[in-house]
Every structure is written in structure tokens, then in C-alpha cells.
Amino acid sequence: MNPTRRTLLGATLGGAAAAVGLPATPAQAASWQLKWSPSTSAGLGAFETVEDDRADSHPEGRPHIRTEGNNWRFTMHTVDRDTSTDRQRHEVTGLRTSSSSYLRWLPGQTWRITYSMYIPSSLKATTSFTHIMQMKQPGTGTQPIVVQSLRRVDGVQTIELKLHLANIVVGRTALAPLHNTWTDVDFQIKIGDGTSGSVRWILRNGGTTVIDKARTGVDTFLADRVRPKWGIYRSLGDTSGSLQDCHLLLSNFRGYQLV
């Protein structure tokens, strides 16, 4: 991970007053407190759970999720299948702080995740879903709350953030300029039911802000808690011929709570 990129990413954390859900003139200014800063030396122990070929469809390809230098690498082969055989999934979930504990994101809380991602040109946007980050309620069979996805729109490859429950696209930008380069992600979420939630999504590339979009008054909670997921989760229903062997690199994770 480039030290300059770390500096640029860290510099964004000073603007707490601009965070979603913050009062304009608080009696005591809230601030972002670092709660999670995993190292690749912890391997996959940085996460609450790991979903690496849970259907055992391609044992020869394991590990599909592993560390590679300062990065976590997710490798997807076209032969890989999830337990639902119309899709593929290699993902990690949650923010583990020790072998016996992990962070719980609960209603009324505001969280911020920053990290860097490298999307090679082999990982393309598709006509059906390709998610590389999700916010979900833990457990099987639950819908995602928020998704960061690679989606083809009128034939154009894009990356978007969508509030899945309300079918609201928070923001969308072209994917092609972000291929084969490191992009910094800054994602903020206020967890709330009904209209008490909010999100903000920022992408930066080479110090330039590519997109900065927010949405307030939205539903960001289902039940129990919210748990983030990262990796490659995609449908096999793509009609653009974009599915191929690919990978995703993620680095320099930081998790903050607004307190």
C-alpha cells in the first residue's frame, strides 16, 4: 500500500462536522474514534467470518481469499459456484477486534469505514448484480441494506452505491477510469430504522475526488445489527459476456465510530 495514499485517506477523517447525521452546532463536538485497524499479519482473522467457496465447488482453487503482502486478495474463477448455483460468492464479514470479539453496529450509531481497493480490468461490471461491498443483517436469507456494485448501465461499466431496501441509487460513476489503479473508499452510515438512517459514499483516486454523494432520511436497519461484507458476490445471469477469472484487492482498512 502506497504511504502517500494512506496519508490522503487519513486526511479525510478530520472533517467530522461534515459527516452524515452530525448536528450543525453540537454542545460538545462529536469525533471519529478509531475502533478497527486490522493488519494482514492477522490474516483472515481480521474478519468475523469468512465465506470461501462455501459450496465446495472448486477446492483446487483454494484459498480464494487470502493475504498478499499488505492486501487481502479475493480470487474468483468462472467455475466457482455458491450454494445457490446461479451465483458466485467469496466474501468476508464483520470487524473482528480479537479472537473472541467483534464490533456490533447498532441502531442510533454512526460508523465510518475507509479502505483502498484495486479493481483489475478483468473484474468487470455486469448486467446482473456484482457486489463488492454489502451492509447486511447477519444470517442467511436476509436482503442487503446497502450495496456497492459494478453494474452495466446502457452498456457502460459503472460503480454505484445503492440503498437496496428502497431501491435508491445514492451515486454512480464510470468504472473504466478506476480499473487497474488504487481507489480510496470512504463509506459512512448512520444506522436507523424508517427514515432515521443516512449514508455517505466517497471515492478518491490519486488525490482527486471521483464522487461524493450522501442520502439522509432513509432506512438502514432491518433487525439485530448491521454487518459489513467485502469480496466478490456476483450473478451468473450476465448477458454482456463480462464474466471471467478475476480478483479484487483490498487494503488499509480502518473502522471509526462517531462518538
PDB file of C-alpha atoms in Angstrom:
ATOM      1  CA  MET A   1       0.000   0.000   0.000  1.00  0.00           C
ATOM      2  CA  ASN A   2       1.446   3.369  -1.035  1.00  0.00           C
ATOM      3  CA  PRO A   3       2.280   5.556   2.064  1.00  0.00           C
ATOM      4  CA  THR A   4       1.119   8.667   0.202  1.00  0.00           C
ATOM      5  CA  ARG A   5      -2.254   7.050  -0.399  1.00  0.00           C
ATOM      6  CA  ARG A   6      -2.502   6.250   3.325  1.00  0.00           C
ATOM      7  CA  THR A   7      -1.867   9.931   4.099  1.00  0.00           C
ATOM      8  CA  LEU A   8      -4.542  11.079   1.671  1.00  0.00           C
ATOM      9  CA  LEU A   9      -7.006   8.608   3.095  1.00  0.00           C
ATOM     10  CA  GLY A  10      -6.274   9.580   6.678  1.00  0.00           C
ATOM     11  CA  ALA A  11      -6.584  13.280   5.920  1.00  0.00           C
ATOM     12  CA  THR A  12     -10.279  12.901   5.174  1.00  0.00           C
ATOM     13  CA  LEU A  13     -11.001  11.968   8.768  1.00  0.00           C
ATOM     14  CA  GLY A  14     -10.609  15.500  10.102  1.00  0.00           C
ATOM     15  CA  GLY A  15     -13.923  16.656   8.670  1.00  0.00           C
ATOM     16  CA  ALA A  16     -16.184  15.209  11.335  1.00  0.00           C
ATOM     17  CA  ALA A  17     -18.540  18.173  11.110  1.00  0.00           C
ATOM     18  CA  ALA A  18     -19.366  17.179   7.532  1.00  0.00           C
ATOM     19  CA  ALA A  19     -20.310  13.644   8.474  1.00  0.00           C
ATOM     20  CA  VAL A  20     -23.825  12.435   7.900  1.00  0.00           C
ATOM     21  CA  GLY A  21     -26.088  12.668  10.910  1.00  0.00           C
ATOM     22  CA  LEU A  22     -23.972  15.231  12.777  1.00  0.00           C
ATOM     23  CA  PRO A  23     -25.690  18.266  14.362  1.00  0.00           C
ATOM     24  CA  ALA A  24     -24.533  21.604  12.992  1.00  0.00           C
ATOM     25  CA  THR A  25     -23.537  23.126  16.349  1.00  0.00           C
ATOM     26  CA  PRO A  26     -23.157  20.385  18.940  1.00  0.00           C
ATOM     27  CA  ALA A  27     -22.593  21.342  22.563  1.00  0.00           C
ATOM     28  CA  GLN A  28     -19.616  19.012  22.556  1.00  0.00           C
ATOM     29  CA  ALA A  29     -18.223  18.207  19.140  1.00  0.00           C
ATOM     30  CA  ALA A  30     -18.500  14.559  18.210  1.00  0.00           C
ATOM     31  CA  SER A  31     -15.443  12.946  16.706  1.00  0.00           C
ATOM     32  CA  TRP A  32     -14.440   9.804  14.861  1.00  0.00           C
ATOM     33  CA  GLN A  33     -12.774   7.281  17.149  1.00  0.00           C
ATOM     34  CA  LEU A  34     -10.699   4.500  15.624  1.00  0.00           C
ATOM     35  CA  LYS A  35     -12.186   1.111  16.541  1.00  0.00           C
ATOM     36  CA  TRP A  36     -10.686  -1.226  13.941  1.00  0.00           C
ATOM     37  CA  SER A  37      -7.367  -1.178  12.083  1.00  0.00           C
ATOM     38  CA  PRO A  38      -6.501  -4.728  11.040  1.00  0.00           C
ATOM     39  CA  SER A  39      -3.160  -5.814   9.658  1.00  0.00           C
ATOM     40  CA  THR A  40      -2.670  -8.519   7.085  1.00  0.00           C
ATOM     41  CA  SER A  41      -0.432 -10.177   9.656  1.00  0.00           C
ATOM     42  CA  ALA A  42      -3.714 -11.265  11.284  1.00  0.00           C
ATOM     43  CA  GLY A  43      -4.666 -12.974   8.029  1.00  0.00           C
ATOM     44  CA  LEU A  44      -8.369 -13.668   7.723  1.00  0.00           C
ATOM     45  CA  GLY A  45      -8.650 -13.323  11.496  1.00  0.00           C
ATOM     46  CA  ALA A  46      -9.255  -9.627  10.837  1.00  0.00           C
ATOM     47  CA  PHE A  47     -12.862 -10.506   9.990  1.00  0.00           C
ATOM     48  CA  GLU A  48     -15.780 -12.008  11.880  1.00  0.00           C
ATOM     49  CA  THR A  49     -16.446 -14.768   9.329  1.00  0.00           C
ATOM     50  CA  VAL A  50     -15.035 -15.977   6.010  1.00  0.00           C
ATOM     51  CA  GLU A  51     -17.099 -17.373   3.115  1.00  0.00           C
ATOM     52  CA  ASP A  52     -14.563 -19.040   0.820  1.00  0.00           C
ATOM     53  CA  ASP A  53     -16.305 -21.408  -1.606  1.00  0.00           C
ATOM     54  CA  ARG A  54     -18.863 -22.468   0.988  1.00  0.00           C
ATOM     55  CA  ALA A  55     -20.386 -24.902  -1.552  1.00  0.00           C
ATOM     56  CA  ASP A  56     -17.004 -26.621  -2.026  1.00  0.00           C
ATOM     57  CA  SER A  57     -17.380 -26.138  -5.782  1.00  0.00           C
ATOM     58  CA  HIS A  58     -13.701 -25.592  -6.604  1.00  0.00           C
ATOM     59  CA  PRO A  59     -11.376 -26.969  -3.913  1.00  0.00           C
ATOM     60  CA  GLU A  60      -8.438 -26.849  -6.319  1.00  0.00           C
ATOM     61  CA  GLY A  61      -8.751 -23.068  -6.384  1.00  0.00           C
ATOM     62  CA  ARG A  62      -8.441 -22.570  -2.628  1.00  0.00           C
ATOM     63  CA  PRO A  63      -7.750 -20.355  -0.947  1.00  0.00           C
ATOM     64  CA  HIS A  64      -9.928 -17.955  -2.897  1.00  0.00           C
ATOM     65  CA  ILE A  65      -9.484 -15.414  -0.079  1.00  0.00           C
ATOM     66  CA  ARG A  66      -6.004 -14.800   1.307  1.00  0.00           C
ATOM     67  CA  THR A  67      -3.471 -12.139   2.173  1.00  0.00           C
ATOM     68  CA  GLU A  68      -0.952 -10.954  -0.394  1.00  0.00           C
ATOM     69  CA  GLY A  69       1.617  -8.556   1.034  1.00  0.00           C
ATOM     70  CA  ASN A  70      -0.317  -5.667   2.571  1.00  0.00           C
ATOM     71  CA  ASN A  71      -3.517  -6.626   0.757  1.00  0.00           C
ATOM     72  CA  TRP A  72      -6.410  -9.011   1.144  1.00  0.00           C
ATOM     73  CA  ARG A  73      -6.982 -10.766  -2.181  1.00  0.00           C
ATOM     74  CA  PHE A  74     -10.287 -12.244  -3.390  1.00  0.00           C
ATOM     75  CA  THR A  75      -9.922 -14.514  -6.427  1.00  0.00           C
ATOM     76  CA  MET A  76     -12.942 -15.577  -8.477  1.00  0.00           C
ATOM     77  CA  HIS A  77     -12.845 -18.284 -11.143  1.00  0.00           C
ATOM     78  CA  THR A  78     -15.595 -18.768 -13.688  1.00  0.00           C
ATOM     79  CA  VAL A  79     -16.118 -22.321 -12.400  1.00  0.00           C
ATOM     80  CA  ASP A  80     -16.765 -21.215  -8.812  1.00  0.00           C
ATOM     81  CA  ARG A  81     -20.336 -21.597  -7.526  1.00  0.00           C
ATOM     82  CA  ASP A  82     -22.145 -20.578  -4.367  1.00  0.00           C
ATOM     83  CA  THR A  83     -24.682 -22.781  -2.554  1.00  0.00           C
ATOM     84  CA  SER A  84     -27.218 -21.086  -4.845  1.00  0.00           C
ATOM     85  CA  THR A  85     -25.749 -22.273  -8.113  1.00  0.00           C
ATOM     86  CA  ASP A  86     -26.888 -19.261 -10.158  1.00  0.00           C
ATOM     87  CA  ARG A  87     -24.266 -17.078  -8.446  1.00  0.00           C
ATOM     88  CA  GLN A  88     -20.728 -16.897  -7.086  1.00  0.00           C
ATOM     89  CA  ARG A  89     -19.548 -15.713  -3.675  1.00  0.00           C
ATOM     90  CA  HIS A  90     -16.211 -15.263  -1.911  1.00  0.00           C
ATOM     91  CA  GLU A  91     -16.680 -12.759   0.920  1.00  0.00           C
ATOM     92  CA  VAL A  92     -15.559 -11.810   4.408  1.00  0.00           C
ATOM     93  CA  THR A  93     -17.871 -10.289   7.015  1.00  0.00           C
ATOM     94  CA  GLY A  94     -17.608  -8.147  10.102  1.00  0.00           C
ATOM     95  CA  LEU A  95     -14.885  -6.340  12.012  1.00  0.00           C
ATOM     96  CA  ARG A  96     -13.030  -8.628  14.410  1.00  0.00           C
ATOM     97  CA  THR A  97     -11.066  -6.968  17.229  1.00  0.00           C
ATOM     98  CA  SER A  98      -9.747 -10.141  18.894  1.00  0.00           C
ATOM     99  CA  SER A  99     -10.135 -13.894  18.659  1.00  0.00           C
ATOM    100  CA  SER A 100     -13.253 -13.665  20.836  1.00  0.00           C
ATOM    101  CA  SER A 101     -14.795 -10.295  19.977  1.00  0.00           C
ATOM    102  CA  TYR A 102     -16.026  -8.222  17.053  1.00  0.00           C
ATOM    103  CA  LEU A 103     -17.734  -4.857  16.604  1.00  0.00           C
ATOM    104  CA  ARG A 104     -21.530  -4.648  16.632  1.00  0.00           C
ATOM    105  CA  TRP A 105     -23.173  -1.893  14.592  1.00  0.00           C
ATOM    106  CA  LEU A 106     -26.467  -0.960  16.254  1.00  0.00           C
ATOM    107  CA  PRO A 107     -29.368   1.475  15.669  1.00  0.00           C
ATOM    108  CA  GLY A 108     -28.515   5.068  16.534  1.00  0.00           C
ATOM    109  CA  GLN A 109     -24.808   4.572  15.909  1.00  0.00           C
ATOM    110  CA  THR A 110     -22.788   6.177  13.106  1.00  0.00           C
ATOM    111  CA  TRP A 111     -19.868   4.273  11.594  1.00  0.00           C
ATOM    112  CA  ARG A 112     -17.217   5.045   9.015  1.00  0.00           C
ATOM    113  CA  ILE A 113     -15.108   2.610   7.022  1.00  0.00           C
ATOM    114  CA  THR A 114     -12.137   3.688   4.933  1.00  0.00           C
ATOM    115  CA  TYR A 115     -10.015   1.419   2.770  1.00  0.00           C
ATOM    116  CA  SER A 116      -8.347   1.178  -0.618  1.00  0.00           C
ATOM    117  CA  MET A 117      -9.380  -1.137  -3.437  1.00  0.00           C
ATOM    118  CA  TYR A 118      -7.725  -2.282  -6.627  1.00  0.00           C
ATOM    119  CA  ILE A 119     -10.156  -3.416  -9.321  1.00  0.00           C
ATOM    120  CA  PRO A 120      -8.349  -5.015 -12.283  1.00  0.00           C
ATOM    121  CA  SER A 121      -9.883  -4.757 -15.733  1.00  0.00           C
ATOM    122  CA  SER A 122     -10.738  -8.458 -15.511  1.00  0.00           C
ATOM    123  CA  LEU A 123     -13.317  -7.644 -12.813  1.00  0.00           C
ATOM    124  CA  LYS A 124     -15.951  -6.046 -14.989  1.00  0.00           C
ATOM    125  CA  ALA A 125     -19.370  -4.525 -14.423  1.00  0.00           C
ATOM    126  CA  THR A 126     -22.234  -6.833 -15.376  1.00  0.00           C
ATOM    127  CA  THR A 127     -25.852  -6.580 -16.450  1.00  0.00           C
ATOM    128  CA  SER A 128     -26.853  -8.579 -13.370  1.00  0.00           C
ATOM    129  CA  PHE A 129     -25.534  -7.974  -9.863  1.00  0.00           C
ATOM    130  CA  THR A 130     -21.848  -7.858  -9.000  1.00  0.00           C
ATOM    131  CA  HIS A 131     -21.439  -6.629  -5.410  1.00  0.00           C
ATOM    132  CA  ILE A 132     -18.038  -5.833  -3.904  1.00  0.00           C
ATOM    133  CA  MET A 133     -19.324  -4.460  -0.594  1.00  0.00           C
ATOM    134  CA  GLN A 134     -22.575  -5.064   1.278  1.00  0.00           C
ATOM    135  CA  MET A 135     -24.202  -3.939   4.518  1.00  0.00           C
ATOM    136  CA  LYS A 136     -26.446  -6.726   5.823  1.00  0.00           C
ATOM    137  CA  GLN A 137     -28.238  -8.134   8.817  1.00  0.00           C
ATOM    138  CA  PRO A 138     -26.354 -11.293   9.879  1.00  0.00           C
ATOM    139  CA  GLY A 139     -27.994 -14.569   8.989  1.00  0.00           C
ATOM    140  CA  THR A 140     -28.997 -16.411   5.836  1.00  0.00           C
ATOM    141  CA  GLY A 141     -31.852 -15.293   3.625  1.00  0.00           C
ATOM    142  CA  THR A 142     -31.741 -11.600   4.565  1.00  0.00           C
ATOM    143  CA  GLN A 143     -31.676  -8.867   1.956  1.00  0.00           C
ATOM    144  CA  PRO A 144     -28.751  -6.453   1.742  1.00  0.00           C
ATOM    145  CA  ILE A 145     -29.317  -2.981   3.172  1.00  0.00           C
ATOM    146  CA  VAL A 146     -26.640  -1.183   1.141  1.00  0.00           C
ATOM    147  CA  VAL A 147     -24.563  -2.472  -1.778  1.00  0.00           C
ATOM    148  CA  GLN A 148     -21.533  -1.147  -3.637  1.00  0.00           C
ATOM    149  CA  SER A 149     -21.790  -2.737  -7.045  1.00  0.00           C
ATOM    150  CA  LEU A 150     -20.267  -2.945 -10.515  1.00  0.00           C
ATOM    151  CA  ARG A 151     -23.196  -2.520 -12.908  1.00  0.00           C
ATOM    152  CA  ARG A 152     -23.556  -2.018 -16.651  1.00  0.00           C
ATOM    153  CA  VAL A 153     -25.948   0.841 -17.426  1.00  0.00           C
ATOM    154  CA  ASP A 154     -26.866   1.249 -21.098  1.00  0.00           C
ATOM    155  CA  GLY A 155     -23.742  -0.716 -21.957  1.00  0.00           C
ATOM    156  CA  VAL A 156     -21.420   1.447 -19.830  1.00  0.00           C
ATOM    157  CA  GLN A 157     -19.461  -0.045 -16.937  1.00  0.00           C
ATOM    158  CA  THR A 158     -20.174   1.821 -13.698  1.00  0.00           C
ATOM    159  CA  ILE A 159     -19.616   1.531  -9.972  1.00  0.00           C
ATOM    160  CA  GLU A 160     -22.532   2.534  -7.766  1.00  0.00           C
ATOM    161  CA  LEU A 161     -23.787   2.684  -4.201  1.00  0.00           C
ATOM    162  CA  LYS A 162     -27.392   1.661  -3.768  1.00  0.00           C
ATOM    163  CA  LEU A 163     -29.830   1.542  -0.865  1.00  0.00           C
ATOM    164  CA  HIS A 164     -31.176  -1.877  -1.687  1.00  0.00           C
ATOM    165  CA  LEU A 165     -34.235  -1.798   0.577  1.00  0.00           C
ATOM    166  CA  ALA A 166     -35.592   1.385  -1.007  1.00  0.00           C
ATOM    167  CA  ASN A 167     -34.135   0.754  -4.487  1.00  0.00           C
ATOM    168  CA  ILE A 168     -32.369   4.141  -4.342  1.00  0.00           C
ATOM    169  CA  VAL A 169     -29.082   4.752  -6.168  1.00  0.00           C
ATOM    170  CA  VAL A 170     -27.078   7.087  -3.925  1.00  0.00           C
ATOM    171  CA  GLY A 171     -24.408   7.668  -6.537  1.00  0.00           C
ATOM    172  CA  ARG A 172     -22.863   6.205  -9.675  1.00  0.00           C
ATOM    173  CA  THR A 173     -19.721   6.892 -11.686  1.00  0.00           C
ATOM    174  CA  ALA A 174     -17.773   5.351 -14.560  1.00  0.00           C
ATOM    175  CA  LEU A 175     -15.775   2.256 -13.668  1.00  0.00           C
ATOM    176  CA  ALA A 176     -13.279   2.272 -16.541  1.00  0.00           C
ATOM    177  CA  PRO A 177     -11.090   5.115 -15.115  1.00  0.00           C
ATOM    178  CA  LEU A 178     -10.817   3.151 -11.862  1.00  0.00           C
ATOM    179  CA  HIS A 179      -9.674  -0.093 -13.445  1.00  0.00           C
ATOM    180  CA  ASN A 180      -6.067  -1.159 -12.743  1.00  0.00           C
ATOM    181  CA  THR A 181      -5.477   1.579 -10.157  1.00  0.00           C
ATOM    182  CA  TRP A 182      -5.903   2.092  -6.423  1.00  0.00           C
ATOM    183  CA  THR A 183      -9.094   3.845  -5.352  1.00  0.00           C
ATOM    184  CA  ASP A 184      -9.782   5.082  -1.821  1.00  0.00           C
ATOM    185  CA  VAL A 185     -13.231   4.366  -0.377  1.00  0.00           C
ATOM    186  CA  ASP A 186     -14.816   6.387   2.434  1.00  0.00           C
ATOM    187  CA  PHE A 187     -18.194   4.978   3.471  1.00  0.00           C
ATOM    188  CA  GLN A 188     -20.310   6.369   6.313  1.00  0.00           C
ATOM    189  CA  ILE A 189     -23.579   5.049   7.669  1.00  0.00           C
ATOM    190  CA  LYS A 190     -25.932   6.215  10.391  1.00  0.00           C
ATOM    191  CA  ILE A 191     -27.917   3.155  11.408  1.00  0.00           C
ATOM    192  CA  GLY A 192     -31.606   3.869  11.725  1.00  0.00           C
ATOM    193  CA  ASP A 193     -34.992   2.361  11.009  1.00  0.00           C
ATOM    194  CA  GLY A 194     -37.633   4.002   8.820  1.00  0.00           C
ATOM    195  CA  THR A 195     -36.307   7.457   7.912  1.00  0.00           C
ATOM    196  CA  SER A 196     -33.716   7.863  10.659  1.00  0.00           C
ATOM    197  CA  GLY A 197     -30.742   6.497   8.731  1.00  0.00           C
ATOM    198  CA  SER A 198     -28.252   8.085   6.342  1.00  0.00           C
ATOM    199  CA  VAL A 199     -25.244   7.196   4.210  1.00  0.00           C
ATOM    200  CA  ARG A 200     -22.358   8.981   2.557  1.00  0.00           C
ATOM    201  CA  TRP A 201     -20.100   7.490  -0.139  1.00  0.00           C
ATOM    202  CA  ILE A 202     -16.827   8.981  -1.332  1.00  0.00           C
ATOM    203  CA  LEU A 203     -14.362   7.607  -3.885  1.00  0.00           C
ATOM    204  CA  ARG A 204     -10.948   9.220  -4.397  1.00  0.00           C
ATOM    205  CA  ASN A 205      -8.351   8.333  -6.991  1.00  0.00           C
ATOM    206  CA  GLY A 206      -4.868   9.798  -6.957  1.00  0.00           C
ATOM    207  CA  GLY A 207      -5.977  12.534  -4.562  1.00  0.00           C
ATOM    208  CA  THR A 208      -8.901  13.529  -6.786  1.00  0.00           C
ATOM    209  CA  THR A 209     -12.454  13.118  -5.529  1.00  0.00           C
ATOM    210  CA  VAL A 210     -14.261  10.982  -8.095  1.00  0.00           C
ATOM    211  CA  ILE A 211     -17.648  11.046  -6.368  1.00  0.00           C
ATOM    212  CA  ASP A 212     -19.062  12.293  -3.056  1.00  0.00           C
ATOM    213  CA  LYS A 213     -22.749  11.530  -2.546  1.00  0.00           C
ATOM    214  CA  ALA A 214     -24.974  11.310   0.523  1.00  0.00           C
ATOM    215  CA  ARG A 215     -28.550  10.419   1.319  1.00  0.00           C
ATOM    216  CA  THR A 216     -30.448  11.188   4.519  1.00  0.00           C
ATOM    217  CA  GLY A 217     -33.868  10.199   5.832  1.00  0.00           C
ATOM    218  CA  VAL A 218     -33.512   6.569   4.729  1.00  0.00           C
ATOM    219  CA  ASP A 219     -33.872   3.084   6.201  1.00  0.00           C
ATOM    220  CA  THR A 220     -30.524   1.485   7.054  1.00  0.00           C
ATOM    221  CA  PHE A 221     -31.647  -1.194   9.505  1.00  0.00           C
ATOM    222  CA  LEU A 222     -33.527  -4.488   9.329  1.00  0.00           C
ATOM    223  CA  ALA A 223     -33.058  -6.315  12.635  1.00  0.00           C
ATOM    224  CA  ASP A 224     -30.399  -7.400  15.151  1.00  0.00           C
ATOM    225  CA  ARG A 225     -27.456  -5.353  13.795  1.00  0.00           C
ATOM    226  CA  VAL A 226     -25.703  -4.218  10.625  1.00  0.00           C
ATOM    227  CA  ARG A 227     -22.641  -6.131   9.457  1.00  0.00           C
ATOM    228  CA  PRO A 228     -20.401  -5.128   6.523  1.00  0.00           C
ATOM    229  CA  LYS A 229     -19.189  -7.604   3.916  1.00  0.00           C
ATOM    230  CA  TRP A 230     -16.454  -7.373   1.282  1.00  0.00           C
ATOM    231  CA  GLY A 231     -15.395  -9.560  -1.609  1.00  0.00           C
ATOM    232  CA  ILE A 232     -16.884 -10.663  -4.912  1.00  0.00           C
ATOM    233  CA  TYR A 233     -20.524 -11.709  -4.996  1.00  0.00           C
ATOM    234  CA  ARG A 234     -21.952 -11.886  -8.490  1.00  0.00           C
ATOM    235  CA  SER A 235     -24.768 -13.387 -10.501  1.00  0.00           C
ATOM    236  CA  LEU A 236     -24.125 -15.744 -13.398  1.00  0.00           C
ATOM    237  CA  GLY A 237     -27.004 -14.113 -15.266  1.00  0.00           C
ATOM    238  CA  ASP A 238     -24.821 -11.523 -17.004  1.00  0.00           C
ATOM    239  CA  THR A 239     -25.693 -11.050 -20.692  1.00  0.00           C
ATOM    240  CA  SER A 240     -22.713  -8.884 -21.683  1.00  0.00           C
ATOM    241  CA  GLY A 241     -20.036 -11.584 -21.725  1.00  0.00           C
ATOM    242  CA  SER A 242     -18.194  -9.909 -18.847  1.00  0.00           C
ATOM    243  CA  LEU A 243     -17.665 -12.893 -16.565  1.00  0.00           C
ATOM    244  CA  GLN A 244     -14.081 -14.113 -16.458  1.00  0.00           C
ATOM    245  CA  ASP A 245     -11.441 -15.180 -13.965  1.00  0.00           C
ATOM    246  CA  CYS A 246     -10.667 -12.119 -11.876  1.00  0.00           C
ATOM    247  CA  HIS A 247      -9.654 -10.818  -8.475  1.00  0.00           C
ATOM    248  CA  LEU A 248     -10.107  -7.883  -6.107  1.00  0.00           C
ATOM    249  CA  LEU A 249      -7.509  -6.376  -3.768  1.00  0.00           C
ATOM    250  CA  LEU A 250      -8.446  -4.517  -0.572  1.00  0.00           C
ATOM    251  CA  SER A 251      -6.006  -2.759   1.743  1.00  0.00           C
ATOM    252  CA  ASN A 252      -5.572  -0.387   4.670  1.00  0.00           C
ATOM    253  CA  PHE A 253      -8.935  -0.973   6.380  1.00  0.00           C
ATOM    254  CA  ARG A 254      -9.925   1.461   9.132  1.00  0.00           C
ATOM    255  CA  GLY A 255     -13.177   1.471  11.091  1.00  0.00           C
ATOM    256  CA  TYR A 256     -14.354   4.508  13.082  1.00  0.00           C
ATOM    257  CA  GLN A 257     -17.362   5.232  15.281  1.00  0.00           C
ATOM    258  CA  LEU A 258     -18.747   8.737  15.744  1.00  0.00           C
ATOM    259  CA  VAL A 259     -18.877   9.385  19.490  1.00  0.00           C
TER     260      VAL A 259
END
